[in-house]
Amino acid sequence: MSRWALWRKRPPVTADVTAPDAVPATRRRPVDAYGLVDALQLVLAWLLPSGAVVVGALGQFMLALVLLAIAFGVWLRLWRSRKKRRAARRPTF
């Protein structure tokens, strides 16, 4: 895997350069600098829930919202029908 960052451009490679000595020496980062990033990822992996847990929790939440909407629709239908029955029982003059 290349260590070049996406925003940095690689040094141009010309056709006449074939020997590895001809490549300009660049300052490389020491490998130990990546240890801090790996440690941070490890700590976050332990602290934060995995993707399956998050998807499962969101699924439960969405299911609860759908069931709540269905229950609200049933309640609204019953309330409207009760209102219509009360209006029909009233005598009209």
CSV table of N, CA, C and O in Angstrom, one decimal:
chain,number,residue,atom,x,y,z
A,1,MET,N,0.8,-1.2,0.0
A,1,MET,CA,0.0,0.0,0.0
A,1,MET,C,0.9,1.2,0.0
A,1,MET,O,1.9,1.3,0.7
A,2,SER,N,0.5,2.2,-0.8
A,2,SER,CA,1.3,3.4,-0.9
A,2,SER,C,1.1,4.3,0.3
A,2,SER,O,0.0,4.4,0.9
A,3,ARG,N,2.2,4.9,0.7
A,3,ARG,CA,2.1,5.9,1.9
A,3,ARG,C,1.9,7.3,1.4
A,3,ARG,O,1.9,8.2,2.3
A,4,TRP,N,1.7,7.5,0.1
A,4,TRP,CA,1.5,8.9,-0.3
A,4,TRP,C,0.1,9.3,0.0
A,4,TRP,O,-0.9,8.6,-0.2
A,5,ALA,N,0.0,10.5,0.5
A,5,ALA,CA,-1.4,11.0,0.8
A,5,ALA,C,-2.0,11.4,-0.6
A,5,ALA,O,-1.4,11.6,-1.6
A,6,LEU,N,-3.4,11.4,-0.5
A,6,LEU,CA,-4.1,11.7,-1.7
A,6,LEU,C,-3.9,13.1,-2.3
A,6,LEU,O,-4.0,13.3,-3.5
A,7,TRP,N,-3.6,14.0,-1.4
A,7,TRP,CA,-3.5,15.4,-1.8
A,7,TRP,C,-2.1,15.8,-2.3
A,7,TRP,O,-1.8,16.8,-2.8
A,8,ARG,N,-1.1,14.9,-2.0
A,8,ARG,CA,0.3,15.1,-2.4
A,8,ARG,C,0.5,14.4,-3.7
A,8,ARG,O,0.0,13.3,-4.0
A,9,LYS,N,1.3,15.0,-4.6
A,9,LYS,CA,1.6,14.4,-5.9
A,9,LYS,C,2.9,13.6,-5.8
A,9,LYS,O,3.8,14.0,-5.1
A,10,ARG,N,2.9,12.5,-6.4
A,10,ARG,CA,4.1,11.7,-6.4
A,10,ARG,C,5.2,12.4,-7.3
A,10,ARG,O,4.8,13.2,-8.2
A,11,PRO,N,6.5,12.2,-7.0
A,11,PRO,CA,7.5,12.8,-7.9
A,11,PRO,C,7.4,12.2,-9.3
A,11,PRO,O,7.0,11.1,-9.5
A,12,PRO,N,7.6,13.1,-10.3
A,12,PRO,CA,7.4,12.6,-11.7
A,12,PRO,C,8.5,11.5,-12.0
A,12,PRO,O,9.6,11.6,-11.6
A,13,VAL,N,8.0,10.4,-12.7
A,13,VAL,CA,8.9,9.3,-13.1
A,13,VAL,C,9.1,9.5,-14.6
A,13,VAL,O,8.2,9.5,-15.4
A,14,THR,N,10.4,9.6,-14.9
A,14,THR,CA,10.7,9.8,-16.3
A,14,THR,C,11.2,8.4,-16.8
A,14,THR,O,11.5,7.5,-16.1
A,15,ALA,N,11.2,8.3,-18.2
A,15,ALA,CA,11.5,7.0,-18.8
A,15,ALA,C,12.9,6.7,-18.7
A,15,ALA,O,13.3,5.5,-18.6
A,16,ASP,N,13.8,7.7,-18.6
A,16,ASP,CA,15.2,7.3,-18.5
A,16,ASP,C,15.7,6.9,-17.1
A,16,ASP,O,16.8,6.5,-16.9
A,17,VAL,N,14.8,7.1,-16.1
A,17,VAL,CA,15.2,6.8,-14.7
A,17,VAL,C,14.8,5.3,-14.5
A,17,VAL,O,13.6,5.0,-14.5
A,18,THR,N,15.7,4.4,-14.4
A,18,THR,CA,15.4,3.0,-14.1
A,18,THR,C,16.1,2.6,-12.9
A,18,THR,O,15.6,1.6,-12.3
A,19,ALA,N,17.1,3.2,-12.4
A,19,ALA,CA,17.8,2.8,-11.2
A,19,ALA,C,17.2,3.3,-10.0
A,19,ALA,O,16.7,4.5,-10.0
A,20,PRO,N,17.1,2.6,-8.9
A,20,PRO,CA,16.5,3.1,-7.7
A,20,PRO,C,17.3,4.3,-7.1
A,20,PRO,O,16.8,5.0,-6.3
A,21,ASP,N,18.6,4.4,-7.4
A,21,ASP,CA,19.4,5.5,-6.9
A,21,ASP,C,19.0,6.8,-7.5
A,21,ASP,O,19.3,7.9,-6.9
A,22,ALA,N,18.4,6.8,-8.6
A,22,ALA,CA,18.0,8.1,-9.3
A,22,ALA,C,16.8,8.7,-8.7
A,22,ALA,O,16.5,9.9,-9.0
A,23,VAL,N,16.0,8.0,-7.9
A,23,VAL,CA,14.8,8.6,-7.4
A,23,VAL,C,15.2,9.6,-6.2
A,23,VAL,O,16.1,9.2,-5.4
A,24,PRO,N,14.7,10.8,-6.2
A,24,PRO,CA,15.1,11.7,-5.2
A,24,PRO,C,14.7,11.2,-3.8
A,24,PRO,O,13.6,10.7,-3.6
A,25,ALA,N,15.6,11.4,-2.9
A,25,ALA,CA,15.3,11.0,-1.5
A,25,ALA,C,14.3,11.9,-0.9
A,25,ALA,O,14.4,13.1,-0.9
A,26,THR,N,13.2,11.3,-0.4
A,26,THR,CA,12.2,12.1,0.3
A,26,THR,C,12.1,11.7,1.8
A,26,THR,O,12.5,10.6,2.1
A,27,ARG,N,11.7,12.7,2.5
A,27,ARG,CA,11.6,12.4,4.0
A,27,ARG,C,10.4,11.5,4.2
A,27,ARG,O,9.3,11.9,3.9
A,28,ARG,N,10.6,10.4,4.8
A,28,ARG,CA,9.5,9.5,5.1
A,28,ARG,C,9.1,9.6,6.5
A,28,ARG,O,10.0,9.8,7.4
A,29,ARG,N,7.9,9.4,6.8
A,29,ARG,CA,7.4,9.4,8.2
A,29,ARG,C,7.9,8.1,8.8
A,29,ARG,O,7.9,7.0,8.2
A,30,PRO,N,8.3,8.2,10.1
A,30,PRO,CA,8.6,6.9,10.8
A,30,PRO,C,7.3,6.1,10.9
A,30,PRO,O,6.2,6.6,11.0
A,31,VAL,N,7.5,4.8,11.0
A,31,VAL,CA,6.4,3.9,11.1
A,31,VAL,C,5.7,4.0,12.5
A,31,VAL,O,4.5,3.8,12.6
A,32,ASP,N,6.4,4.5,13.5
A,32,ASP,CA,5.8,4.6,14.8
A,32,ASP,C,4.7,5.7,14.9
A,32,ASP,O,3.9,5.7,15.7
A,33,ALA,N,4.7,6.6,13.9
A,33,ALA,CA,3.7,7.7,13.9
A,33,ALA,C,2.3,7.1,13.6
A,33,ALA,O,1.3,7.6,14.0
A,34,TYR,N,2.3,6.0,12.9
A,34,TYR,CA,1.0,5.3,12.7
A,34,TYR,C,0.5,4.6,13.9
A,34,TYR,O,-0.7,4.2,13.9
A,35,GLY,N,1.3,4.3,14.8
A,35,GLY,CA,0.9,3.6,16.0
A,35,GLY,C,-0.2,4.3,16.8
A,35,GLY,O,-1.1,3.8,17.4
A,36,LEU,N,-0.1,5.7,16.9
A,36,LEU,CA,-1.1,6.5,17.6
A,36,LEU,C,-2.4,6.4,16.9
A,36,LEU,O,-3.5,6.3,17.6
A,37,VAL,N,-2.4,6.4,15.6
A,37,VAL,CA,-3.7,6.3,14.9
A,37,VAL,C,-4.3,4.9,15.1
A,37,VAL,O,-5.5,4.8,15.3
A,38,ASP,N,-3.5,3.9,15.1
A,38,ASP,CA,-4.0,2.5,15.3
A,38,ASP,C,-4.5,2.4,16.7
A,38,ASP,O,-5.6,1.7,17.0
A,39,ALA,N,-3.9,3.0,17.7
A,39,ALA,CA,-4.4,3.0,19.1
A,39,ALA,C,-5.7,3.7,19.2
A,39,ALA,O,-6.6,3.2,19.9
A,40,LEU,N,-5.8,4.8,18.5
A,40,LEU,CA,-7.1,5.5,18.6
A,40,LEU,C,-8.2,4.7,18.0
A,40,LEU,O,-9.3,4.7,18.5
A,41,GLN,N,-8.0,4.1,16.9
A,41,GLN,CA,-9.0,3.2,16.3
A,41,GLN,C,-9.4,2.1,17.2
A,41,GLN,O,-10.5,1.7,17.3
A,42,LEU,N,-8.4,1.5,17.8
A,42,LEU,CA,-8.7,0.4,18.7
A,42,LEU,C,-9.5,0.8,19.9
A,42,LEU,O,-10.5,0.2,20.3
A,43,VAL,N,-9.2,2.0,20.5
A,43,VAL,CA,-10.0,2.5,21.6
A,43,VAL,C,-11.4,2.9,21.2
A,43,VAL,O,-12.4,2.5,21.9
A,44,LEU,N,-11.6,3.5,20.0
A,44,LEU,CA,-12.9,3.8,19.5
A,44,LEU,C,-13.7,2.5,19.2
A,44,LEU,O,-14.9,2.5,19.4
A,45,ALA,N,-13.0,1.5,18.7
A,45,ALA,CA,-13.7,0.2,18.4
A,45,ALA,C,-14.3,-0.4,19.7
A,45,ALA,O,-15.3,-1.0,19.7
A,46,TRP,N,-13.5,-0.2,20.8
A,46,TRP,CA,-14.0,-0.8,22.1
A,46,TRP,C,-15.1,0.1,22.7
A,46,TRP,O,-16.0,-0.5,23.3
A,47,LEU,N,-15.0,1.4,22.5
A,47,LEU,CA,-16.0,2.3,23.1
A,47,LEU,C,-17.3,2.4,22.4
A,47,LEU,O,-18.4,2.4,23.0
A,48,LEU,N,-17.2,2.5,21.1
A,48,LEU,CA,-18.4,2.7,20.3
A,48,LEU,C,-19.0,1.3,19.8
A,48,LEU,O,-18.3,0.4,19.6
A,49,PRO,N,-20.3,1.3,19.7
A,49,PRO,CA,-20.9,0.0,19.3
A,49,PRO,C,-20.6,-0.3,17.8
A,49,PRO,O,-20.3,0.6,17.0
A,50,SER,N,-20.7,-1.5,17.5
A,50,SER,CA,-20.4,-1.9,16.1
A,50,SER,C,-21.6,-1.5,15.2
A,50,SER,O,-22.7,-1.1,15.6
A,51,GLY,N,-21.4,-1.6,13.9
A,51,GLY,CA,-22.4,-1.2,12.9
A,51,GLY,C,-23.7,-2.0,13.1
A,51,GLY,O,-24.8,-1.5,12.9
A,52,ALA,N,-23.5,-3.3,13.4
A,52,ALA,CA,-24.7,-4.1,13.5
A,52,ALA,C,-25.6,-3.7,14.7
A,52,ALA,O,-26.8,-3.7,14.6
A,53,VAL,N,-25.0,-3.3,15.7
A,53,VAL,CA,-25.7,-2.8,16.9
A,53,VAL,C,-26.5,-1.5,16.6
A,53,VAL,O,-27.6,-1.3,16.9
A,54,VAL,N,-25.8,-0.6,15.9
A,54,VAL,CA,-26.4,0.6,15.5
A,54,VAL,C,-27.6,0.4,14.6
A,54,VAL,O,-28.6,1.0,14.7
A,55,VAL,N,-27.4,-0.4,13.6
A,55,VAL,CA,-28.5,-0.7,12.6
A,55,VAL,C,-29.6,-1.4,13.3
A,55,VAL,O,-30.8,-1.1,13.0
A,56,GLY,N,-29.3,-2.3,14.2
A,56,GLY,CA,-30.4,-2.9,15.0
A,56,GLY,C,-31.2,-2.0,15.8
A,56,GLY,O,-32.4,-2.0,15.9
A,57,ALA,N,-30.5,-1.1,16.5
A,57,ALA,CA,-31.2,-0.1,17.3
A,57,ALA,C,-32.0,0.9,16.5
A,57,ALA,O,-33.1,1.2,16.8
A,58,LEU,N,-31.5,1.3,15.3
A,58,LEU,CA,-32.3,2.2,14.4
A,58,LEU,C,-33.5,1.4,13.9
A,58,LEU,O,-34.6,2.0,13.7
A,59,GLY,N,-33.3,0.1,13.6
A,59,GLY,CA,-34.5,-0.7,13.1
A,59,GLY,C,-35.6,-0.8,14.2
A,59,GLY,O,-36.7,-0.7,13.9
A,60,GLN,N,-35.2,-1.0,15.5
A,60,GLN,CA,-36.1,-1.0,16.5
A,60,GLN,C,-36.8,0.3,16.7
A,60,GLN,O,-38.1,0.4,16.9
A,61,PHE,N,-36.1,1.4,16.6
A,61,PHE,CA,-36.7,2.7,16.7
A,61,PHE,C,-37.7,3.0,15.5
A,61,PHE,O,-38.8,3.5,15.8
A,62,MET,N,-37.3,2.6,14.3
A,62,MET,CA,-38.2,2.8,13.2
A,62,MET,C,-39.5,1.9,13.3
A,62,MET,O,-40.6,2.4,13.0
A,63,LEU,N,-39.3,0.7,13.8
A,63,LEU,CA,-40.4,-0.1,14.0
A,63,LEU,C,-41.4,0.5,15.0
A,63,LEU,O,-42.6,0.4,14.9
A,64,ALA,N,-40.8,1.0,16.1
A,64,ALA,CA,-41.7,1.7,17.1
A,64,ALA,C,-42.4,2.9,16.5
A,64,ALA,O,-43.6,3.1,16.8
A,65,LEU,N,-41.7,3.6,15.7
A,65,LEU,CA,-42.4,4.8,15.0
A,65,LEU,C,-43.6,4.3,14.1
A,65,LEU,O,-44.6,4.9,14.1
A,66,VAL,N,-43.3,3.3,13.4
A,66,VAL,CA,-44.4,2.7,12.5
A,66,VAL,C,-45.6,2.2,13.3
A,66,VAL,O,-46.7,2.5,12.9
A,67,LEU,N,-45.3,1.5,14.3
A,67,LEU,CA,-46.4,1.0,15.2
A,67,LEU,C,-47.1,2.1,15.8
A,67,LEU,O,-48.4,2.1,16.0
A,68,LEU,N,-46.4,3.2,16.2
A,68,LEU,CA,-47.0,4.3,16.8
A,68,LEU,C,-47.9,5.1,15.8
A,68,LEU,O,-49.0,5.5,16.2
A,69,ALA,N,-47.5,5.2,14.6
A,69,ALA,CA,-48.3,5.8,13.6
A,69,ALA,C,-49.6,5.0,13.3
A,69,ALA,O,-50.7,5.6,13.1
A,70,ILE,N,-49.4,3.7,13.3
A,70,ILE,CA,-50.6,2.8,13.0
A,70,ILE,C,-51.6,2.9,14.2
A,70,ILE,O,-52.8,3.1,14.0
A,71,ALA,N,-51.1,3.0,15.4
A,71,ALA,CA,-51.9,3.1,16.6
A,71,ALA,C,-52.6,4.5,16.6
A,71,ALA,O,-53.8,4.6,16.9
A,72,PHE,N,-51.9,5.5,16.2
A,72,PHE,CA,-52.5,6.8,16.1
A,72,PHE,C,-53.6,6.9,15.0
A,72,PHE,O,-54.7,7.5,15.2
A,73,GLY,N,-53.4,6.2,13.9
A,73,GLY,CA,-54.4,6.1,12.9
A,73,GLY,C,-55.7,5.4,13.3
A,73,GLY,O,-56.8,5.8,13.1
A,74,VAL,N,-55.5,4.3,14.1
A,74,VAL,CA,-56.6,3.6,14.6
A,74,VAL,C,-57.4,4.4,15.6
A,74,VAL,O,-58.6,4.5,15.6
A,75,TRP,N,-56.6,5.1,16.5
A,75,TRP,CA,-57.3,5.9,17.5
A,75,TRP,C,-58.1,7.1,16.8
A,75,TRP,O,-59.2,7.4,17.2
A,76,LEU,N,-57.5,7.7,15.8
A,76,LEU,CA,-58.1,8.8,15.1
A,76,LEU,C,-59.4,8.3,14.4
A,76,LEU,O,-60.4,9.0,14.4
A,77,ARG,N,-59.3,7.1,13.8
A,77,ARG,CA,-60.5,6.6,13.2
A,77,ARG,C,-61.7,6.3,14.2
A,77,ARG,O,-62.8,6.6,13.9
A,78,LEU,N,-61.3,5.7,15.3
A,78,LEU,CA,-62.3,5.5,16.4
A,78,LEU,C,-62.9,6.8,16.9
A,78,LEU,O,-64.1,6.9,17.2
A,79,TRP,N,-62.0,7.8,17.1
A,79,TRP,CA,-62.5,9.1,17.6
A,79,TRP,C,-63.4,9.8,16.6
A,79,TRP,O,-64.5,10.3,17.0
A,80,ARG,N,-63.1,9.7,15.3
A,80,ARG,CA,-64.0,10.3,14.3
A,80,ARG,C,-65.3,9.6,14.2
A,80,ARG,O,-66.4,10.2,14.1
A,81,SER,N,-65.3,8.2,14.3
A,81,SER,CA,-66.6,7.5,14.2
A,81,SER,C,-67.4,7.8,15.5
A,81,SER,O,-68.6,7.8,15.4
A,82,ARG,N,-66.8,7.9,16.6
A,82,ARG,CA,-67.6,8.2,17.8
A,82,ARG,C,-68.2,9.6,17.7
A,82,ARG,O,-69.3,9.9,18.1
A,83,LYS,N,-67.4,10.5,17.1
A,83,LYS,CA,-67.9,11.9,16.9
A,83,LYS,C,-69.1,11.9,16.0
A,83,LYS,O,-70.1,12.6,16.2
A,84,LYS,N,-69.0,11.1,14.9
A,84,LYS,CA,-70.2,11.0,14.0
A,84,LYS,C,-71.4,10.3,14.6
A,84,LYS,O,-72.5,10.8,14.4
A,85,ARG,N,-71.2,9.3,15.4
A,85,ARG,CA,-72.3,8.7,16.1
A,85,ARG,C,-73.0,9.6,17.1
A,85,ARG,O,-74.2,9.7,17.2
A,86,ARG,N,-72.2,10.4,17.8
A,86,ARG,CA,-72.8,11.4,18.7
A,86,ARG,C,-73.6,12.5,17.9
A,86,ARG,O,-74.7,12.9,18.4
A,87,ALA,N,-73.1,12.9,16.8
A,87,ALA,CA,-73.8,13.9,16.0
A,87,ALA,C,-75.1,13.3,15.4
A,87,ALA,O,-76.0,14.0,15.2
A,88,ALA,N,-75.0,12.0,15.1
A,88,ALA,CA,-76.2,11.4,14.5
A,88,ALA,C,-77.3,11.2,15.6
A,88,ALA,O,-78.5,11.2,15.2
A,89,ARG,N,-77.0,11.1,16.8
A,89,ARG,CA,-78.0,10.9,17.9
A,89,ARG,C,-78.7,12.2,18.3
A,89,ARG,O,-79.7,12.1,18.9
A,90,ARG,N,-78.0,13.3,18.0
A,90,ARG,CA,-78.6,14.6,18.4
A,90,ARG,C,-79.9,14.8,17.5
A,90,ARG,O,-79.8,14.7,16.2
A,91,PRO,N,-80.9,15.3,18.1
A,91,PRO,CA,-82.1,15.7,17.2
A,91,PRO,C,-81.8,17.0,16.5
A,91,PRO,O,-81.2,17.9,17.0
A,92,THR,N,-82.2,17.0,15.3
A,92,THR,CA,-82.1,18.2,14.5
A,92,THR,C,-83.4,18.9,14.3
A,92,THR,O,-84.4,18.2,14.1
A,93,PHE,N,-83.5,20.2,14.5
A,93,PHE,CA,-84.8,20.9,14.4
A,93,PHE,C,-84.9,21.7,13.2
A,93,PHE,O,-84.1,22.3,12.6
